mmCIF file of C-alpha atoms and ligand atoms in Angstrom:
data_model
loop_
_atom_site.group_PDB
_atom_site.id
_atom_site.type_symbol
_atom_site.label_atom_id
_atom_site.label_comp_id
_atom_site.label_asym_id
_atom_site.label_seq_id
_atom_site.Cartn_x
_atom_site.Cartn_y
_atom_site.Cartn_z
ATOM 1 C CA MET A 1188 18.083 30.054 -24.675
ATOM 2 C CA ALA A 1189 18.571 33.470 -23.153
ATOM 3 C CA VAL A 1190 18.427 34.143 -19.446
ATOM 4 C CA THR A 1191 14.936 35.444 -18.602
ATOM 5 C CA ILE A 1192 14.088 38.376 -16.352
ATOM 6 C CA LYS A 1193 10.734 37.890 -14.663
ATOM 7 C CA SER A 1194 8.096 40.597 -14.477
ATOM 8 C CA ALA A 1195 6.382 41.506 -11.206
ATOM 9 C CA ARG A 1196 3.442 39.320 -12.197
ATOM 10 C CA GLU A 1197 5.682 36.371 -13.005
ATOM 11 C CA ILE A 1198 7.520 36.796 -9.717
ATOM 12 C CA GLN A 1199 4.203 36.711 -7.871
ATOM 13 C CA LEU A 1200 3.281 33.428 -9.566
ATOM 14 C CA MET A 1201 6.708 31.946 -8.867
ATOM 15 C CA MET A 1202 6.348 32.895 -5.202
ATOM 16 C CA GLU A 1203 3.042 31.067 -5.049
ATOM 17 C CA SER A 1204 4.488 28.078 -6.899
ATOM 18 C CA GLY A 1205 7.460 27.997 -4.520
ATOM 19 C CA LYS A 1206 5.382 28.275 -1.396
ATOM 20 C CA ILE A 1207 3.256 25.313 -2.445
ATOM 21 C CA LEU A 1208 6.357 23.258 -3.180
ATOM 22 C CA ALA A 1209 7.857 24.141 0.201
ATOM 23 C CA GLU A 1210 4.742 22.825 1.893
ATOM 24 C CA VAL A 1211 4.810 19.647 -0.201
ATOM 25 C CA LEU A 1212 8.393 18.925 0.851
ATOM 26 C CA GLU A 1213 7.703 19.786 4.470
ATOM 27 C CA ARG A 1214 4.806 17.348 4.582
ATOM 28 C CA LEU A 1215 6.816 14.638 2.855
ATOM 29 C CA GLY A 1216 9.650 15.197 5.327
ATOM 30 C CA GLU A 1217 7.246 14.488 8.172
ATOM 31 C CA MET A 1218 6.402 11.035 6.801
ATOM 32 C CA ILE A 1219 10.024 9.859 6.586
ATOM 33 C CA LYS A 1220 10.578 6.900 8.917
ATOM 34 C CA PRO A 1221 11.978 3.378 8.773
ATOM 35 C CA GLY A 1222 9.660 0.895 7.061
ATOM 36 C CA ILE A 1223 8.114 3.090 4.358
ATOM 37 C CA SER A 1224 9.015 2.540 0.719
ATOM 38 C CA THR A 1225 10.362 5.187 -1.618
ATOM 39 C CA LEU A 1226 7.211 4.648 -3.698
ATOM 40 C CA ASP A 1227 5.068 5.532 -0.646
ATOM 41 C CA ILE A 1228 6.785 8.945 -0.683
ATOM 42 C CA ASP A 1229 6.076 9.443 -4.378
ATOM 43 C CA ARG A 1230 2.416 8.450 -4.031
ATOM 44 C CA GLU A 1231 1.882 10.831 -1.136
ATOM 45 C CA GLY A 1232 3.783 13.566 -2.966
ATOM 46 C CA ALA A 1233 1.633 13.193 -6.073
ATOM 47 C CA ARG A 1234 -1.499 13.324 -3.907
ATOM 48 C CA ILE A 1235 -0.410 16.473 -2.056
ATOM 49 C CA ILE A 1236 0.698 18.233 -5.267
ATOM 50 C CA LYS A 1237 -2.685 17.559 -6.857
ATOM 51 C CA SER A 1238 -4.486 18.769 -3.721
ATOM 52 C CA TYR A 1239 -2.932 22.211 -4.323
ATOM 53 C CA ASN A 1240 -4.153 22.182 -7.928
ATOM 54 C CA THR A 1241 -0.561 22.115 -9.130
ATOM 55 C CA ILE A 1242 1.134 19.790 -11.592
ATOM 56 C CA PRO A 1243 4.165 17.636 -10.713
ATOM 57 C CA SER A 1244 6.763 18.863 -13.193
ATOM 58 C CA PHE A 1245 9.045 15.828 -13.028
ATOM 59 C CA LEU A 1246 6.386 13.288 -14.037
ATOM 60 C CA ASN A 1247 7.127 12.319 -17.664
ATOM 61 C CA TYR A 1248 9.921 14.924 -17.901
ATOM 62 C CA ASN A 1249 12.180 13.321 -20.525
ATOM 63 C CA GLY A 1250 10.357 10.125 -19.598
ATOM 64 C CA TYR A 1251 11.005 10.264 -15.829
ATOM 65 C CA PRO A 1252 8.328 7.953 -14.379
ATOM 66 C CA ALA A 1253 7.430 9.617 -11.039
ATOM 67 C CA SER A 1254 6.497 12.901 -9.348
ATOM 68 C CA ILE A 1255 9.213 12.904 -6.681
ATOM 69 C CA CYS A 1256 12.874 11.923 -7.087
ATOM 70 C CA VAL A 1257 13.792 9.778 -4.068
ATOM 71 C CA SER A 1258 17.506 9.025 -3.652
ATOM 72 C CA VAL A 1259 18.838 6.907 -0.773
ATOM 73 C CA ASN A 1260 22.365 6.929 0.737
ATOM 74 C CA ASP A 1261 24.899 6.724 -2.131
ATOM 75 C CA GLN A 1262 22.221 7.750 -4.644
ATOM 76 C CA VAL A 1263 22.896 11.399 -5.465
ATOM 77 C CA VAL A 1264 19.762 12.432 -7.374
ATOM 78 C CA HIS A 1265 16.983 11.180 -9.672
ATOM 79 C CA GLY A 1266 16.318 7.957 -7.767
ATOM 80 C CA ILE A 1267 13.174 6.286 -9.098
ATOM 81 C CA PRO A 1268 10.591 5.502 -6.407
ATOM 82 C CA ASP A 1269 10.279 1.743 -5.870
ATOM 83 C CA GLN A 1270 7.864 -0.183 -3.676
ATOM 84 C CA HIS A 1271 10.644 -2.649 -2.844
ATOM 85 C CA ARG A 1272 13.098 0.011 -1.650
ATOM 86 C CA ILE A 1273 12.270 0.236 2.044
ATOM 87 C CA LEU A 1274 13.858 2.983 4.139
ATOM 88 C CA GLU A 1275 15.909 1.672 7.055
ATOM 89 C CA GLU A 1276 17.024 3.240 10.300
ATOM 90 C CA GLY A 1277 20.294 5.097 9.644
ATOM 91 C CA ASP A 1278 19.635 5.794 5.967
ATOM 92 C CA ILE A 1279 19.586 9.283 4.510
ATOM 93 C CA VAL A 1280 17.061 10.099 1.810
ATOM 94 C CA SER A 1281 17.027 13.000 -0.633
ATOM 95 C CA LEU A 1282 13.670 14.217 -1.925
ATOM 96 C CA ASP A 1283 13.635 16.429 -4.994
ATOM 97 C CA ALA A 1284 10.359 17.803 -6.335
ATOM 98 C CA GLY A 1285 9.017 20.376 -8.746
ATOM 99 C CA VAL A 1286 5.590 21.829 -9.363
ATOM 100 C CA ILE A 1287 3.998 23.997 -12.035
ATOM 101 C CA TYR A 1288 1.522 26.610 -10.833
ATOM 102 C CA LYS A 1289 -0.250 28.757 -13.431
ATOM 103 C CA GLY A 1290 2.577 28.003 -15.861
ATOM 104 C CA TYR A 1291 5.464 28.697 -13.470
ATOM 105 C CA HIS A 1292 7.906 26.156 -12.125
ATOM 106 C CA SER A 1293 9.547 25.813 -8.765
ATOM 107 C CA ASP A 1294 12.167 23.211 -7.885
ATOM 108 C CA ALA A 1295 13.570 22.228 -4.484
ATOM 109 C CA ALA A 1296 15.284 19.354 -2.694
ATOM 110 C CA ARG A 1297 16.274 18.365 0.823
ATOM 111 C CA THR A 1298 18.032 15.389 2.404
ATOM 112 C CA TYR A 1299 16.363 13.857 5.471
ATOM 113 C CA PRO A 1300 17.603 11.430 8.124
ATOM 114 C CA VAL A 1301 15.736 8.138 8.543
ATOM 115 C CA GLY A 1302 15.541 7.618 12.303
ATOM 116 C CA GLU A 1303 18.893 7.877 14.073
ATOM 117 C CA ILE A 1304 21.803 8.470 11.698
ATOM 118 C CA SER A 1305 25.575 8.536 12.078
ATOM 119 C CA GLU A 1306 27.410 11.722 12.961
ATOM 120 C CA GLU A 1307 29.123 11.508 9.565
ATOM 121 C CA ALA A 1308 25.767 11.506 7.799
ATOM 122 C CA ARG A 1309 24.368 14.304 9.960
ATOM 123 C CA LEU A 1310 27.352 16.516 9.183
ATOM 124 C CA LEU A 1311 27.112 15.811 5.460
ATOM 125 C CA ILE A 1312 23.454 16.870 5.412
ATOM 126 C CA GLU A 1313 24.084 19.973 7.501
ATOM 127 C CA ARG A 1314 27.124 21.110 5.506
ATOM 128 C CA THR A 1315 25.398 20.523 2.177
ATOM 129 C CA ARG A 1316 22.525 22.716 3.346
ATOM 130 C CA GLN A 1317 24.922 25.337 4.646
ATOM 131 C CA SER A 1318 26.794 25.404 1.328
ATOM 132 C CA PHE A 1319 23.584 26.614 -0.310
ATOM 133 C CA TYR A 1320 23.388 29.462 2.206
ATOM 134 C CA GLU A 1321 27.058 30.301 1.633
ATOM 135 C CA GLY A 1322 26.294 30.454 -2.102
ATOM 136 C CA ILE A 1323 23.288 32.725 -1.878
ATOM 137 C CA LYS A 1324 25.211 35.284 0.150
ATOM 138 C CA PHE A 1325 26.511 36.186 -3.331
ATOM 139 C CA ALA A 1326 23.194 35.887 -5.170
ATOM 140 C CA ARG A 1327 22.863 39.627 -5.595
ATOM 141 C CA ALA A 1328 22.368 41.924 -8.562
ATOM 142 C CA GLY A 1329 25.737 43.128 -9.859
ATOM 143 C CA ASN A 1330 27.618 40.009 -8.747
ATOM 144 C CA HIS A 1331 28.554 37.307 -11.227
ATOM 145 C CA LEU A 1332 27.378 33.744 -11.375
ATOM 146 C CA ASN A 1333 30.804 32.411 -10.448
ATOM 147 C CA ASP A 1334 30.640 34.263 -7.125
ATOM 148 C CA ILE A 1335 27.903 31.826 -6.071
ATOM 149 C CA SER A 1336 29.758 28.780 -7.415
ATOM 150 C CA THR A 1337 33.002 29.836 -5.735
ATOM 151 C CA ALA A 1338 31.363 30.380 -2.351
ATOM 152 C CA ILE A 1339 29.837 26.887 -2.416
ATOM 153 C CA ASP A 1340 33.140 25.363 -3.556
ATOM 154 C CA ASP A 1341 35.241 27.176 -0.949
ATOM 155 C CA TYR A 1342 32.909 26.220 1.877
ATOM 156 C CA ILE A 1343 32.638 22.523 0.917
ATOM 157 C CA SER A 1344 36.289 22.014 0.000
ATOM 158 C CA GLN A 1345 37.461 22.491 3.605
ATOM 159 C CA PHE A 1346 35.704 19.239 4.555
ATOM 160 C CA GLY A 1347 37.326 17.146 1.823
ATOM 161 C CA TYR A 1348 33.939 16.237 0.361
ATOM 162 C CA GLY A 1349 33.381 15.689 -3.358
ATOM 163 C CA ILE A 1350 31.315 18.319 -5.147
ATOM 164 C CA VAL A 1351 29.335 16.649 -7.919
ATOM 165 C CA ARG A 1352 30.330 18.186 -11.254
ATOM 166 C CA ASP A 1353 28.206 16.239 -13.710
ATOM 167 C CA LEU A 1354 24.996 17.945 -12.584
ATOM 168 C CA VAL A 1355 24.438 21.627 -11.886
ATOM 169 C CA GLY A 1356 21.772 24.152 -10.873
ATOM 170 C CA HIS A 1357 19.866 26.163 -13.444
ATOM 171 C CA GLY A 1358 17.641 29.056 -14.301
ATOM 172 C CA ILE A 1359 13.936 28.328 -13.846
ATOM 173 C CA GLY A 1360 10.617 29.939 -14.778
ATOM 174 C CA LYS A 1361 8.193 28.941 -17.518
ATOM 175 C CA ASN A 1362 10.576 26.015 -17.970
ATOM 176 C CA LEU A 1363 12.069 23.701 -15.363
ATOM 177 C CA HIS A 1364 15.523 24.193 -16.830
ATOM 178 C CA GLU A 1365 16.489 27.578 -18.238
ATOM 179 C CA ASP A 1366 19.793 29.324 -18.712
ATOM 180 C CA PRO A 1367 22.134 29.883 -17.007
ATOM 181 C CA GLN A 1368 23.657 26.706 -15.649
ATOM 182 C CA VAL A 1369 24.655 27.168 -12.004
ATOM 183 C CA PRO A 1370 27.685 24.998 -11.165
ATOM 184 C CA ASN A 1371 28.509 24.221 -7.550
ATOM 185 C CA PHE A 1372 32.245 24.492 -8.172
ATOM 186 C CA LYS A 1373 34.562 27.320 -9.119
ATOM 187 C CA GLN A 1374 34.677 28.320 -12.797
ATOM 188 C CA LYS A 1375 37.525 29.957 -14.677
ATOM 189 C CA ARG A 1376 35.096 32.470 -16.138
ATOM 190 C CA ARG A 1377 33.041 34.786 -13.990
ATOM 191 C CA GLY A 1378 29.833 33.960 -15.829
ATOM 192 C CA ILE A 1379 26.807 36.183 -16.370
ATOM 193 C CA ARG A 1380 26.162 39.256 -14.315
ATOM 194 C CA LEU A 1381 23.224 38.716 -11.976
ATOM 195 C CA GLN A 1382 20.214 40.982 -12.357
ATOM 196 C CA ALA A 1383 17.050 41.591 -10.384
ATOM 197 C CA GLY A 1384 14.247 39.384 -11.677
ATOM 198 C CA MET A 1385 16.416 36.359 -12.443
ATOM 199 C CA THR A 1386 15.254 33.135 -10.821
ATOM 200 C CA LEU A 1387 17.778 30.374 -10.188
ATOM 201 C CA ALA A 1388 17.553 26.847 -8.800
ATOM 202 C CA ILE A 1389 20.729 26.559 -6.741
ATOM 203 C CA GLU A 1390 21.365 22.952 -5.782
ATOM 204 C CA PRO A 1391 24.614 21.664 -4.323
ATOM 205 C CA MET A 1392 24.993 17.860 -4.572
ATOM 206 C CA ILE A 1393 27.769 16.737 -2.239
ATOM 207 C CA ASN A 1394 29.408 13.329 -1.783
ATOM 208 C CA ALA A 1395 31.075 12.381 1.493
ATOM 209 C CA GLY A 1396 33.788 10.749 -0.641
ATOM 210 C CA ARG A 1397 34.940 11.488 -4.151
ATOM 211 C CA ALA A 1398 33.019 13.652 -6.602
ATOM 212 C CA ASP A 1399 32.673 11.068 -9.373
ATOM 213 C CA VAL A 1400 29.233 9.727 -10.145
ATOM 214 C CA VAL A 1401 27.845 6.845 -12.189
ATOM 215 C CA TRP A 1402 24.401 6.165 -13.608
ATOM 216 C CA GLU A 1403 22.498 3.038 -12.617
ATOM 217 C CA ASP A 1404 21.080 0.792 -15.331
ATOM 218 C CA ASP A 1405 17.734 2.611 -15.198
ATOM 219 C CA ASP A 1406 19.642 5.520 -16.809
ATOM 220 C CA TRP A 1407 18.184 7.936 -14.249
ATOM 221 C CA THR A 1408 19.550 7.163 -10.809
ATOM 222 C CA VAL A 1409 22.867 8.923 -10.247
ATOM 223 C CA CYS A 1410 25.124 7.332 -7.582
ATOM 224 C CA SER A 1411 28.480 8.209 -6.102
ATOM 225 C CA GLU A 1412 31.034 6.015 -7.854
ATOM 226 C CA ASP A 1413 32.838 5.164 -4.617
ATOM 227 C CA GLY A 1414 29.606 4.281 -2.802
ATOM 228 C CA SER A 1415 29.921 7.182 -0.367
ATOM 229 C CA LEU A 1416 26.866 8.936 1.062
ATOM 230 C CA SER A 1417 25.506 11.882 -0.888
ATOM 231 C CA ALA A 1418 23.309 14.838 0.092
ATOM 232 C CA HIS A 1419 21.346 17.424 -1.909
ATOM 233 C CA TYR A 1420 19.873 20.776 -0.994
ATOM 234 C CA GLU A 1421 18.046 22.977 -3.459
ATOM 235 C CA ASN A 1422 15.849 26.048 -3.489
ATOM 236 C CA THR A 1423 14.446 28.297 -6.180
ATOM 237 C CA VAL A 1424 15.891 31.763 -5.524
ATOM 238 C CA LEU A 1425 14.898 35.217 -6.796
ATOM 239 C CA ILE A 1426 17.601 37.816 -7.404
ATOM 240 C CA THR A 1427 16.526 41.304 -6.325
ATOM 241 C CA ASP A 1428 18.236 44.655 -5.926
ATOM 242 C CA GLY A 1429 18.635 43.751 -2.264
ATOM 243 C CA ASP A 1430 18.741 40.395 -0.490
ATOM 244 C CA PRO A 1431 17.866 37.301 -2.514
ATOM 245 C CA VAL A 1432 14.479 35.777 -1.787
ATOM 246 C CA ILE A 1433 14.232 32.014 -1.301
ATOM 247 C CA LEU A 1434 10.961 31.133 -3.000
ATOM 248 C CA THR A 1435 10.753 27.522 -1.832
ATOM 249 C CA LEU A 1436 10.680 27.963 1.933
ATOM 250 C CA PRO A 1437 7.439 27.773 3.921
ATOM 251 C CA SER A 1438 7.925 31.325 5.215
ATOM 252 C CA ILE A 1439 9.063 33.560 2.350
ATOM 253 C CA GLY A 1440 11.158 36.476 3.464
ATOM 254 C CA GLY A 1441 12.906 34.449 6.160
ATOM 255 C CA SER A 1442 16.578 34.813 6.946
ATOM 256 C CA VAL A 1443 19.000 34.358 4.079
ATOM 257 C CA ASN A 1444 21.799 33.484 6.481
ATOM 258 C CA GLY A 1445 20.679 29.945 7.158
HETATM 259 N N1 MF3 B 828 15.244 18.582 -9.816
HETATM 260 C C1 MF3 B 828 15.964 18.149 -10.950
HETATM 261 C C2 MF3 B 828 16.823 19.298 -11.367
HETATM 262 O O1 MF3 B 828 17.076 20.089 -10.592
HETATM 263 C C3 MF3 B 828 15.088 17.757 -12.062
HETATM 264 C C4 MF3 B 828 14.750 16.371 -12.047
HETATM 265 S S1 MF3 B 828 14.148 15.984 -13.561
HETATM 266 C C5 MF3 B 828 13.515 14.465 -13.373
HETATM 267 O O2 MF3 B 828 17.252 19.461 -12.442
HETATM 268 F F1 MF3 B 828 13.061 14.163 -14.494
HETATM 269 F F2 MF3 B 828 14.410 13.654 -12.930
HETATM 270 F F3 MF3 B 828 12.572 14.491 -12.503
HETATM 271 CO CO1 CO B 829 16.872 21.649 -10.071
#
């Protein structure tokens, strides 16, 4: 599939889609505390998404059984909400969600602390988030895709963390996953040239230990192979002729410097 360039009308709809998703994640973040189950988060997420008259894009996507991916500690992404998985003080939990608004997708993820967490966990979350902001410094028309990947890789590598390689970011629009793929690690090729009107989901997934991942028996949940903590940070981003616009933040047009 070719990389799509969005029209002004499409960009407007993606902005609205992204703003709704940002609010969904913000409200879910506020409910994170010890004692709730990962299914509680999914139920509330589904309720909030419907209240905005949007559709949860993950539900039934390739058979995925929930609206929100909820991944705890060594789970990297695509954790399946479970009423028996109770969040505990000191855990970290990654929420990944997508909505469809008037036919347009947005996709975003954040990792939250559950109560008081270790300094190691706090740094992993903060640096994973920052790696996204390092990446989008290069998300500008005229640059190449690998400029984004390289910036994320260079920033993360100094900490000795593992950058997950089996999963990558992606174009997004009428479909949840469009071309191009957006790796979070340096490529040998410079990749496509970025143009105004492209919309990309940029989503570093970072392990405190090694980069290798394994799939749990449910065939969805991705875990770090070495059991190390993992964090995820994702936004849907619009390339323009000037600064990139992060579509999935509550206040669009905010700083791109993190
Ligand atoms: N947010 C994921 C991504 O970025 C999509 C999850 S698909 C699901 O690609 F089916 F697991 F929900
Ligand atoms: Co994504």
